[in-house]
Amino acid sequence: MAHAEYKKWLEPDNLTKLRSWARDGLTNEQIAKKIGVKRQTFQRWVKTYSDISDALKKGKEVVDAEIEENLISTMKKHTLKTTTYAMVKKDEMVLKAERTKFMNMYKLDHPEATKNEILIATAENVDVYERIAQRQVVTEVDPNVSSMIFWLKNRLPDKYRDQTFKKLNEAQARKAIADAGISEAQLKALKEEDNPSNRTVIVDDVAKMKELRDHENSTDNEGD
């Protein structure tokens, strides 16, 4: 039966309902439970039918936009309204009417459902209590510094990035350059040391210098 039910959720009114649920922050699993199908079935609908997928996506985009607006609002001086609610049991006639309406709708959507399944679904979806607003308090709130820092670091990273990390990165770059210079100088020194023409002989006596020169000349003559 689940294979046939997807058609009703392609209707404009039900797509609006899906978009609304997504906007309210419900997950796909919660939405699947709300419409009475398995999570796997609903996931298949999302992948197969672009209208359903788009409805969920648009609903979630609205949530993202609202969160962004709320973040921006905290960076400015603003007022905060706090409402205190009381959970009050619904009037028996009102509760009975809501239950009857839900059961009739559920029967139409799930003609194969048993009486027990209908009663369970009604109990899960029709609340016995309702919230009644009791009192509202309005408080003036100063700008949130943490929100401002977060926004500036992400929107203007070159200007407002964490200076500690910036200095550390610069120091590490300087150290790397210095280490490379030292390694290059050491390698050059080793190459020069291995070259016989670069060897230096130190003598502390003019006579020893003459003796050394005569020895080199005699060696050259023998070679000739």
Coordinates of N, CA and C in Angstrom, one line a residue:
M1 N 0.8 -1.2 0.0 CA 0.0 0.0 0.0 C 0.9 1.3 0.0
A2 N 2.0 1.2 0.6 CA 2.9 2.3 0.7 C 3.3 2.8 -0.6
H3 N 3.4 1.9 -1.7 CA 3.8 2.3 -3.0 C 2.8 3.3 -3.6
A4 N 1.5 3.1 -3.2 CA 0.5 4.0 -3.8 C 0.3 5.3 -3.1
E5 N 0.7 5.3 -1.8 CA 0.5 6.5 -0.9 C 1.4 7.7 -1.4
Y6 N 2.5 7.4 -2.1 CA 3.4 8.6 -2.4 C 2.6 9.6 -3.3
K7 N 1.6 9.1 -4.1 CA 0.9 10.1 -5.0 C 0.3 11.2 -4.3
K8 N -0.3 10.9 -3.1 CA -1.0 12.0 -2.3 C 0.0 13.0 -1.8
W9 N 1.3 12.6 -1.6 CA 2.2 13.5 -1.1 C 2.9 14.3 -2.2
L10 N 2.5 14.1 -3.4 CA 2.9 14.9 -4.6 C 1.9 16.1 -4.8
E11 N 0.8 16.0 -4.1 CA -0.3 17.1 -4.3 C 0.2 18.4 -3.6
P12 N -0.1 19.5 -4.2 CA 0.4 20.8 -3.7 C 0.2 21.0 -2.2
D13 N -1.0 20.7 -1.6 CA -1.2 20.9 -0.2 C -0.3 20.1 0.7
N14 N -0.1 18.8 0.2 CA 0.8 17.9 1.0 C 2.2 18.3 0.9
L15 N 2.6 18.8 -0.3 CA 4.0 19.3 -0.4 C 4.3 20.5 0.5
T16 N 3.2 21.3 0.6 CA 3.3 22.5 1.5 C 3.5 22.0 3.0
K17 N 2.8 20.9 3.3 CA 2.9 20.3 4.6 C 4.3 19.8 4.9
L18 N 4.9 19.1 3.9 CA 6.2 18.5 4.0 C 7.2 19.7 4.2
R19 N 7.0 20.7 3.4 CA 7.9 21.9 3.5 C 7.8 22.5 4.9
S20 N 6.6 22.6 5.4 CA 6.4 23.1 6.8 C 7.1 22.3 7.8
W21 N 7.0 21.0 7.7 CA 7.6 20.1 8.7 C 9.1 20.2 8.7
A22 N 9.6 20.3 7.5 CA 11.1 20.5 7.3 C 11.5 21.8 7.9
R23 N 10.7 22.9 7.7 CA 11.0 24.2 8.3 C 11.0 24.2 9.8
D24 N 10.1 23.3 10.3 CA 10.0 23.2 11.8 C 11.1 22.4 12.4
G25 N 12.0 21.9 11.6 CA 13.2 21.2 12.1 C 13.0 19.7 12.2
L26 N 11.9 19.1 11.7 CA 11.8 17.7 11.8 C 12.7 17.0 10.8
T27 N 13.3 15.8 11.2 CA 14.2 15.0 10.4 C 13.3 14.2 9.4
N28 N 13.9 13.6 8.4 CA 13.2 12.8 7.5 C 12.6 11.6 8.2
E29 N 13.3 11.1 9.2 CA 12.7 9.9 10.0 C 11.5 10.3 10.7
Q30 N 11.5 11.5 11.3 CA 10.3 12.0 12.1 C 9.2 12.3 11.1
I31 N 9.5 12.8 9.9 CA 8.4 13.1 9.0 C 7.8 11.8 8.5
A32 N 8.6 10.7 8.3 CA 8.1 9.4 7.8 C 7.2 8.9 8.9
K33 N 7.5 9.0 10.1 CA 6.7 8.5 11.2 C 5.4 9.3 11.3
K34 N 5.5 10.6 11.0 CA 4.3 11.4 11.1 C 3.3 11.1 10.0
I35 N 3.8 10.7 8.8 CA 2.8 10.3 7.7 C 2.5 8.8 7.7
G36 N 3.1 8.1 8.6 CA 2.8 6.7 8.7 C 3.4 5.7 7.8
V37 N 4.7 6.0 7.4 CA 5.4 5.0 6.5 C 6.8 4.8 7.1
K38 N 7.4 3.7 6.7 CA 8.7 3.4 7.2 C 9.8 4.4 6.7
R39 N 10.8 4.6 7.5 CA 11.9 5.5 7.1 C 12.5 5.2 5.8
Q40 N 12.7 3.9 5.5 CA 13.3 3.5 4.2 C 12.4 3.8 3.1
T41 N 11.1 3.7 3.3 CA 10.1 4.0 2.2 C 10.2 5.5 1.9
F42 N 10.2 6.3 3.0 CA 10.2 7.7 2.7 C 11.5 8.2 2.1
Q43 N 12.6 7.6 2.5 CA 13.9 7.9 1.9 C 13.9 7.6 0.4
R44 N 13.2 6.5 0.0 CA 13.1 6.1 -1.4 C 12.2 7.1 -2.2
W45 N 11.2 7.6 -1.5 CA 10.4 8.7 -2.1 C 11.2 9.9 -2.4
V46 N 12.0 10.3 -1.4 CA 12.9 11.5 -1.5 C 13.8 11.4 -2.7
K47 N 14.4 10.2 -2.9 CA 15.4 10.0 -4.0 C 14.7 9.9 -5.3
T48 N 13.4 9.4 -5.3 CA 12.7 9.1 -6.6 C 11.9 10.3 -7.1
Y49 N 11.3 11.0 -6.2 CA 10.4 12.1 -6.6 C 11.0 13.5 -6.2
S50 N 11.3 14.2 -7.3 CA 12.0 15.5 -7.1 C 11.1 16.5 -6.4
D51 N 9.8 16.4 -6.5 CA 8.9 17.4 -5.9 C 9.0 17.2 -4.4
I52 N 9.1 16.0 -3.9 CA 9.2 15.8 -2.4 C 10.5 16.2 -2.0
S53 N 11.6 15.9 -2.7 CA 12.9 16.3 -2.3 C 13.1 17.8 -2.3
D54 N 12.5 18.5 -3.3 CA 12.6 20.0 -3.3 C 11.8 20.6 -2.2
A55 N 10.7 20.0 -1.8 CA 9.9 20.6 -0.7 C 10.7 20.5 0.6
L56 N 11.3 19.4 0.8 CA 12.1 19.3 2.0 C 13.3 20.2 2.0
K57 N 13.9 20.3 0.8 CA 15.1 21.2 0.7 C 14.8 22.7 1.0
K58 N 13.7 23.1 0.4 CA 13.2 24.5 0.5 C 12.9 24.8 2.0
G59 N 12.2 23.8 2.6 CA 11.9 24.0 4.0 C 13.1 24.1 4.9
K60 N 14.1 23.3 4.6 CA 15.4 23.4 5.4 C 16.1 24.7 5.1
E61 N 16.1 25.1 3.9 CA 16.7 26.4 3.5 C 16.1 27.6 4.3
V62 N 14.8 27.5 4.5 CA 14.2 28.6 5.3 C 14.7 28.5 6.7
V63 N 14.9 27.3 7.3 CA 15.4 27.2 8.6 C 16.8 27.8 8.7
D64 N 17.7 27.5 7.7 CA 19.0 28.0 7.7 C 19.0 29.6 7.6
A65 N 18.1 30.1 6.8 CA 18.0 31.6 6.7 C 17.5 32.2 8.1
E66 N 16.6 31.5 8.7 CA 16.1 32.0 10.0 C 17.2 32.0 11.1
I67 N 18.0 30.9 11.0 CA 19.1 30.8 12.0 C 20.1 31.9 11.8
E68 N 20.4 32.2 10.5 CA 21.3 33.3 10.1 C 20.8 34.6 10.6
E69 N 19.5 34.8 10.4 CA 18.9 36.1 10.9 C 19.0 36.2 12.4
N70 N 18.8 35.1 13.1 CA 18.8 35.1 14.5 C 20.3 35.4 15.0
L71 N 21.3 34.9 14.3 CA 22.7 35.1 14.7 C 23.0 36.6 14.5
I72 N 22.5 37.2 13.4 CA 22.8 38.6 13.1 C 22.1 39.5 14.2
S73 N 20.9 39.1 14.6 CA 20.1 39.9 15.6 C 20.8 39.9 16.9
T74 N 21.6 38.8 17.2 CA 22.3 38.8 18.5 C 23.5 39.7 18.5
M75 N 23.9 40.2 17.4 CA 25.1 41.1 17.3 C 24.6 42.5 17.5
K76 N 23.4 42.8 17.6 CA 22.8 44.1 17.8 C 22.1 44.1 19.2
K77 N 22.0 45.3 19.7 CA 21.2 45.4 20.9 C 19.7 45.2 20.6
H78 N 19.1 44.3 21.4 CA 17.8 43.8 21.0 C 17.0 43.5 22.3
T79 N 15.7 43.2 22.1 CA 14.9 42.8 23.2 C 14.5 41.4 23.1
L80 N 14.5 40.7 24.2 CA 14.2 39.3 24.3 C 12.9 39.1 25.0
K81 N 11.9 38.4 24.3 CA 10.6 38.1 24.9 C 10.6 36.7 25.5
T82 N 10.3 36.5 26.7 CA 10.2 35.2 27.3 C 8.8 34.9 27.8
T83 N 8.2 33.9 27.3 CA 6.8 33.6 27.6 C 6.7 32.3 28.5
T84 N 6.0 32.4 29.5 CA 5.7 31.3 30.4 C 4.4 30.6 30.1
Y85 N 4.5 29.3 29.9 CA 3.3 28.6 29.5 C 2.9 27.6 30.6
A86 N 1.6 27.3 30.6 CA 1.1 26.2 31.5 C 0.4 25.2 30.7
M87 N 0.6 23.9 31.0 CA 0.0 22.8 30.3 C -1.4 22.5 30.9
V88 N -2.4 22.7 30.1 CA -3.8 22.6 30.6 C -4.5 21.5 29.9
K89 N -5.2 20.7 30.6 CA -5.9 19.6 30.0 C -7.1 20.2 29.1
K90 N -7.2 19.6 27.9 CA -8.2 20.1 27.0 C -9.6 19.7 27.5
D91 N -10.5 20.6 27.1 CA -11.9 20.3 27.4 C -12.3 18.9 26.7
E92 N -13.1 18.1 27.4 CA -13.4 16.8 27.0 C -14.1 16.8 25.6
M93 N -15.0 17.7 25.4 CA -15.7 17.8 24.1 C -14.7 18.2 23.0
V94 N -13.8 19.1 23.3 CA -12.8 19.5 22.3 C -11.8 18.3 22.0
L95 N -11.4 17.6 23.0 CA -10.5 16.5 22.8 C -11.2 15.4 22.0
K96 N -12.5 15.1 22.3 CA -13.2 14.1 21.6 C -13.3 14.5 20.1
A97 N -13.6 15.7 19.8 CA -13.8 16.2 18.4 C -12.4 16.0 17.7
E98 N -11.3 16.4 18.3 CA -10.0 16.3 17.7 C -9.7 14.8 17.4
R99 N -10.0 14.0 18.3 CA -9.7 12.5 18.1 C -10.6 11.9 17.0
T100 N -11.8 12.3 17.0 CA -12.7 11.8 15.9 C -12.2 12.3 14.6
K101 N -11.9 13.5 14.5 CA -11.4 14.1 13.2 C -10.1 13.4 12.7
F102 N -9.2 13.1 13.7 CA -8.0 12.5 13.3 C -8.2 11.0 12.9
M103 N -9.1 10.3 13.6 CA -9.3 8.9 13.3 C -10.0 8.8 11.9
N104 N -10.9 9.7 11.5 CA -11.5 9.7 10.2 C -10.5 9.9 9.1
M105 N -9.6 10.9 9.4 CA -8.6 11.2 8.4 C -7.6 10.0 8.2
Y106 N -7.3 9.4 9.4 CA -6.3 8.3 9.3 C -6.9 7.1 8.6
K107 N -8.2 6.9 8.8 CA -8.9 5.8 8.1 C -8.8 5.9 6.6
L108 N -9.0 7.2 6.1 CA -9.0 7.5 4.7 C -7.5 7.3 4.1
D109 N -6.5 7.7 4.9 CA -5.2 7.5 4.5 C -4.6 6.1 4.6
H110 N -5.2 5.3 5.6 CA -4.7 4.0 5.8 C -6.0 3.0 5.9
P111 N -6.6 2.8 4.8 CA -7.8 1.9 4.8 C -7.6 0.5 5.3
E112 N -6.3 0.1 5.3 CA -6.0 -1.3 5.7 C -5.7 -1.4 7.2
A113 N -5.7 -0.2 7.9 CA -5.3 -0.2 9.3 C -6.4 -0.8 10.2
T114 N -6.0 -1.5 11.2 CA -6.9 -2.1 12.2 C -7.4 -1.1 13.2
K115 N -8.4 -1.4 13.9 CA -9.0 -0.5 14.9 C -7.9 -0.1 15.9
N116 N -7.2 -1.2 16.4 CA -6.1 -1.0 17.4 C -5.0 0.0 16.8
E117 N -4.7 -0.2 15.6 CA -3.6 0.7 15.0 C -4.1 2.1 14.9
I118 N -5.4 2.3 14.6 CA -6.0 3.6 14.5 C -6.0 4.3 15.9
L119 N -6.3 3.5 16.9 CA -6.3 4.1 18.3 C -4.9 4.5 18.7
I120 N -4.0 3.7 18.4 CA -2.6 4.0 18.8 C -2.1 5.2 18.1
A121 N -2.4 5.3 16.8 CA -2.0 6.5 16.0 C -2.6 7.8 16.6
T122 N -3.9 7.6 17.0 CA -4.6 8.8 17.5 C -4.0 9.2 18.8
A123 N -3.6 8.3 19.7 CA -3.0 8.6 21.0 C -1.7 9.3 20.8
E124 N -0.9 8.9 19.7 CA 0.4 9.4 19.5 C 0.3 10.8 18.9
N125 N -0.7 11.2 18.2 CA -0.8 12.4 17.4 C -1.7 13.5 18.0
V126 N -2.6 13.1 18.8 CA -3.6 14.0 19.4 C -3.2 14.2 20.9
D127 N -2.8 15.4 21.2 CA -2.3 15.7 22.6 C -3.5 15.9 23.5
V128 N -3.4 15.4 24.7 CA -4.5 15.6 25.7 C -4.4 16.9 26.4
Y129 N -3.1 17.5 26.4 CA -2.9 18.8 27.0 C -2.6 19.8 26.0
E130 N -2.8 21.1 26.3 CA -2.5 22.2 25.4 C -1.7 23.3 26.2
R131 N -0.9 24.0 25.5 CA -0.1 25.0 26.2 C -0.9 26.3 26.2
I132 N -1.0 26.9 27.3 CA -1.7 28.2 27.5 C -0.7 29.2 28.0
A133 N -0.5 30.3 27.3 CA 0.4 31.4 27.7 C -0.1 32.0 29.0
Q134 N 0.9 32.1 29.9 CA 0.5 32.7 31.2 C 1.1 34.1 31.5
R135 N 2.4 34.3 31.1 CA 3.0 35.5 31.3 C 4.2 35.8 30.3
Q136 N 4.4 37.0 29.9 CA 5.4 37.4 29.0 C 6.3 38.4 29.6
V137 N 7.6 38.2 29.5 CA 8.6 39.2 30.1 C 9.5 39.6 28.9
V138 N 9.7 41.0 28.8 CA 10.5 41.6 27.8 C 11.8 42.1 28.4
T139 N 13.0 41.6 27.9 CA 14.3 42.0 28.5 C 15.1 42.6 27.4
E140 N 15.8 43.7 27.8 CA 16.7 44.3 26.8 C 18.1 43.6 26.9
V141 N 18.6 43.2 25.8 CA 19.9 42.4 25.7 C 20.9 43.2 25.0
D142 N 22.2 43.2 25.5 CA 23.3 43.9 24.9 C 23.8 43.0 23.7
P143 N 24.6 43.6 22.8 CA 25.1 42.7 21.7 C 26.0 41.6 22.2
N144 N 25.9 40.5 21.5 CA 26.7 39.3 21.9 C 28.1 39.3 21.2
V145 N 29.1 39.5 22.1 CA 30.4 39.7 21.5 C 30.9 38.4 20.8
S146 N 30.6 37.3 21.4 CA 31.0 36.0 20.7 C 30.5 35.9 19.3
S147 N 29.2 36.3 19.1 CA 28.6 36.2 17.8 C 29.3 37.2 16.9
M148 N 29.7 38.3 17.4 CA 30.4 39.3 16.5 C 31.7 38.8 16.1
I149 N 32.5 38.2 17.0 CA 33.8 37.6 16.7 C 33.7 36.5 15.7
F150 N 32.7 35.6 15.9 CA 32.5 34.5 15.0 C 32.2 35.0 13.6
W151 N 31.3 36.0 13.5 CA 30.9 36.6 12.2 C 32.1 37.2 11.5
L152 N 32.8 38.0 12.2 CA 34.0 38.7 11.6 C 35.1 37.8 11.1
K153 N 35.3 36.8 11.9 CA 36.4 35.8 11.5 C 36.0 35.0 10.3
N154 N 34.7 34.8 10.1 CA 34.3 34.0 8.9 C 34.1 34.9 7.7
R155 N 33.6 36.1 7.9 CA 33.3 37.0 6.8 C 34.5 37.8 6.3
L156 N 35.4 38.1 7.3 CA 36.6 38.9 6.9 C 37.9 38.2 7.6
P157 N 38.2 37.0 7.1 CA 39.3 36.2 7.8 C 40.6 36.9 7.7
D158 N 40.9 37.6 6.5 CA 42.2 38.2 6.4 C 42.4 39.3 7.4
K159 N 41.4 39.9 7.8 CA 41.5 41.1 8.7 C 41.3 40.7 10.1
Y160 N 40.5 39.7 10.4 CA 40.1 39.4 11.8 C 40.5 38.0 12.2
R161 N 41.4 37.3 11.5 CA 41.8 36.0 11.9 C 42.5 36.0 13.2
D162 N 42.6 34.9 13.9 CA 43.2 34.9 15.2 C 44.7 35.3 15.1
Q163 N 45.1 36.4 15.7 CA 46.5 36.9 15.6 C 47.5 35.9 16.1
T164 N 47.1 35.1 17.1 CA 48.1 34.2 17.7 C 48.5 33.1 16.7
F165 N 47.5 32.6 16.0 CA 47.8 31.6 14.9 C 48.6 32.3 13.8
K166 N 48.2 33.5 13.5 CA 48.9 34.2 12.4 C 50.4 34.3 12.7
K167 N 50.7 34.8 13.9 CA 52.1 35.0 14.3 C 52.8 33.6 14.3
L168 N 52.1 32.6 14.8 CA 52.8 31.3 14.9 C 53.1 30.8 13.5
N169 N 52.2 31.0 12.5 CA 52.4 30.5 11.2 C 53.6 31.3 10.6
E170 N 53.7 32.6 10.8 CA 54.8 33.4 10.3 C 56.1 33.0 10.9
A171 N 56.1 32.7 12.2 CA 57.4 32.2 12.9 C 57.8 30.9 12.3
Q172 N 56.9 30.0 12.1 CA 57.2 28.7 11.5 C 57.7 28.8 10.1
A173 N 57.2 29.7 9.3 CA 57.7 30.0 8.0 C 59.1 30.5 8.0
R174 N 59.4 31.5 8.9 CA 60.8 32.0 9.1 C 61.8 30.9 9.5
K175 N 61.3 30.0 10.4 CA 62.2 28.9 10.9 C 62.5 28.0 9.7
A176 N 61.5 27.7 8.9 CA 61.7 26.8 7.8 C 62.7 27.3 6.8
I177 N 62.6 28.6 6.5 CA 63.5 29.3 5.6 C 65.0 29.3 6.2
A178 N 65.1 29.5 7.5 CA 66.4 29.5 8.1 C 67.0 28.1 8.1
D179 N 66.2 27.1 8.4 CA 66.7 25.7 8.4 C 67.2 25.3 7.0
A180 N 66.4 25.8 6.0 CA 66.8 25.5 4.6 C 68.1 26.1 4.3
G181 N 68.3 27.4 4.7 CA 69.6 28.1 4.5 C 70.8 27.4 5.1
I182 N 70.6 26.9 6.4 CA 71.6 26.2 7.1 C 72.0 24.9 6.4
S183 N 71.0 24.2 6.0 CA 71.3 22.9 5.3 C 72.0 23.1 4.0
E184 N 71.7 24.2 3.3 CA 72.4 24.4 2.0 C 73.8 24.8 2.3
A185 N 74.1 25.6 3.3 CA 75.5 26.0 3.6 C 76.3 24.8 4.1
Q186 N 75.7 23.9 4.9 CA 76.4 22.7 5.3 C 76.8 21.8 4.1
L187 N 75.8 21.7 3.2 CA 76.1 20.8 2.0 C 77.2 21.4 1.2
K188 N 77.2 22.7 1.0 CA 78.2 23.4 0.2 C 79.6 23.2 0.9
A189 N 79.6 23.3 2.2 CA 80.9 23.1 2.9 C 81.5 21.7 2.8
L190 N 80.6 20.7 2.8 CA 81.0 19.3 2.6 C 81.6 19.1 1.2
K191 N 80.9 19.7 0.2 CA 81.4 19.6 -1.2 C 82.8 20.2 -1.3
E192 N 83.0 21.4 -0.7 CA 84.3 22.0 -0.8 C 85.4 21.2 -0.1
E193 N 85.0 20.6 1.0 CA 86.0 19.8 1.7 C 86.4 18.6 0.9
D194 N 85.5 18.0 0.1 CA 85.8 16.8 -0.7 C 86.7 17.2 -1.9
N195 N 86.8 18.4 -2.3 CA 87.5 18.8 -3.4 C 89.0 19.1 -3.0
P196 N 90.0 18.3 -3.6 CA 91.4 18.4 -3.2 C 92.0 19.8 -3.5
S197 N 91.5 20.4 -4.5 CA 92.0 21.7 -4.9 C 91.7 22.8 -3.9
N198 N 90.7 22.5 -3.0 CA 90.3 23.5 -2.0 C 91.0 23.3 -0.7
R199 N 91.8 22.2 -0.6 CA 92.4 22.0 0.7 C 93.5 23.0 1.0
T200 N 93.6 23.4 2.3 CA 94.6 24.4 2.7 C 95.6 23.8 3.6
V201 N 96.9 24.0 3.4 CA 98.0 23.6 4.2 C 98.6 24.7 5.0
I202 N 98.7 24.6 6.2 CA 99.2 25.7 7.1 C 100.6 25.3 7.5
V203 N 101.5 26.2 7.3 CA 102.9 26.0 7.8 C 103.3 27.2 8.6
D204 N 104.2 27.0 9.6 CA 104.5 28.0 10.5 C 106.0 28.4 10.3
D205 N 106.6 28.0 9.2 CA 108.0 28.2 9.0 C 108.3 28.4 7.5
V206 N 109.1 29.4 7.2 CA 109.4 29.7 5.8 C 110.2 28.6 5.2
A207 N 111.0 27.9 6.0 CA 111.9 26.8 5.5 C 111.0 25.6 5.1
K208 N 110.0 25.4 6.0 CA 109.1 24.3 5.7 C 108.2 24.5 4.5
M209 N 107.9 25.8 4.2 CA 107.2 26.2 3.0 C 108.0 25.9 1.8
K210 N 109.3 26.2 1.9 CA 110.2 26.0 0.7 C 110.4 24.5 0.5
E211 N 110.5 23.8 1.6 CA 110.7 22.3 1.5 C 109.4 21.7 0.8
L212 N 108.3 22.2 1.2 CA 107.0 21.6 0.6 C 107.0 22.0 -0.8
R213 N 107.4 23.2 -1.2 CA 107.3 23.6 -2.6 C 108.3 22.8 -3.5
D214 N 109.5 22.5 -2.9 CA 110.5 21.7 -3.6 C 110.0 20.3 -3.9
H215 N 109.3 19.8 -2.8 CA 108.8 18.4 -2.9 C 107.7 18.3 -4.0
E216 N 106.9 19.3 -4.1 CA 105.9 19.3 -5.2 C 106.5 19.4 -6.5
N217 N 107.6 20.2 -6.7 CA 108.2 20.4 -8.0 C 108.9 19.1 -8.4
S218 N 109.5 18.4 -7.5 CA 110.2 17.1 -7.8 C 109.1 16.1 -8.2
T219 N 108.0 16.1 -7.6 CA 106.9 15.2 -8.0 C 106.4 15.4 -9.3
D220 N 106.4 16.7 -9.7 CA 105.9 17.1 -11.0 C 106.9 16.7 -12.1
N221 N 108.2 16.8 -11.8 CA 109.3 16.4 -12.8 C 109.3 14.9 -13.0
E222 N 109.1 14.1 -11.9 CA 109.0 12.7 -12.1 C 107.8 12.3 -13.0
G223 N 106.8 13.0 -12.9 CA 105.7 12.7 -13.7 C 105.9 12.9 -15.2
D224 N 106.8 13.9 -15.4 CA 107.1 14.2 -16.8 C 108.0 13.2 -17.4

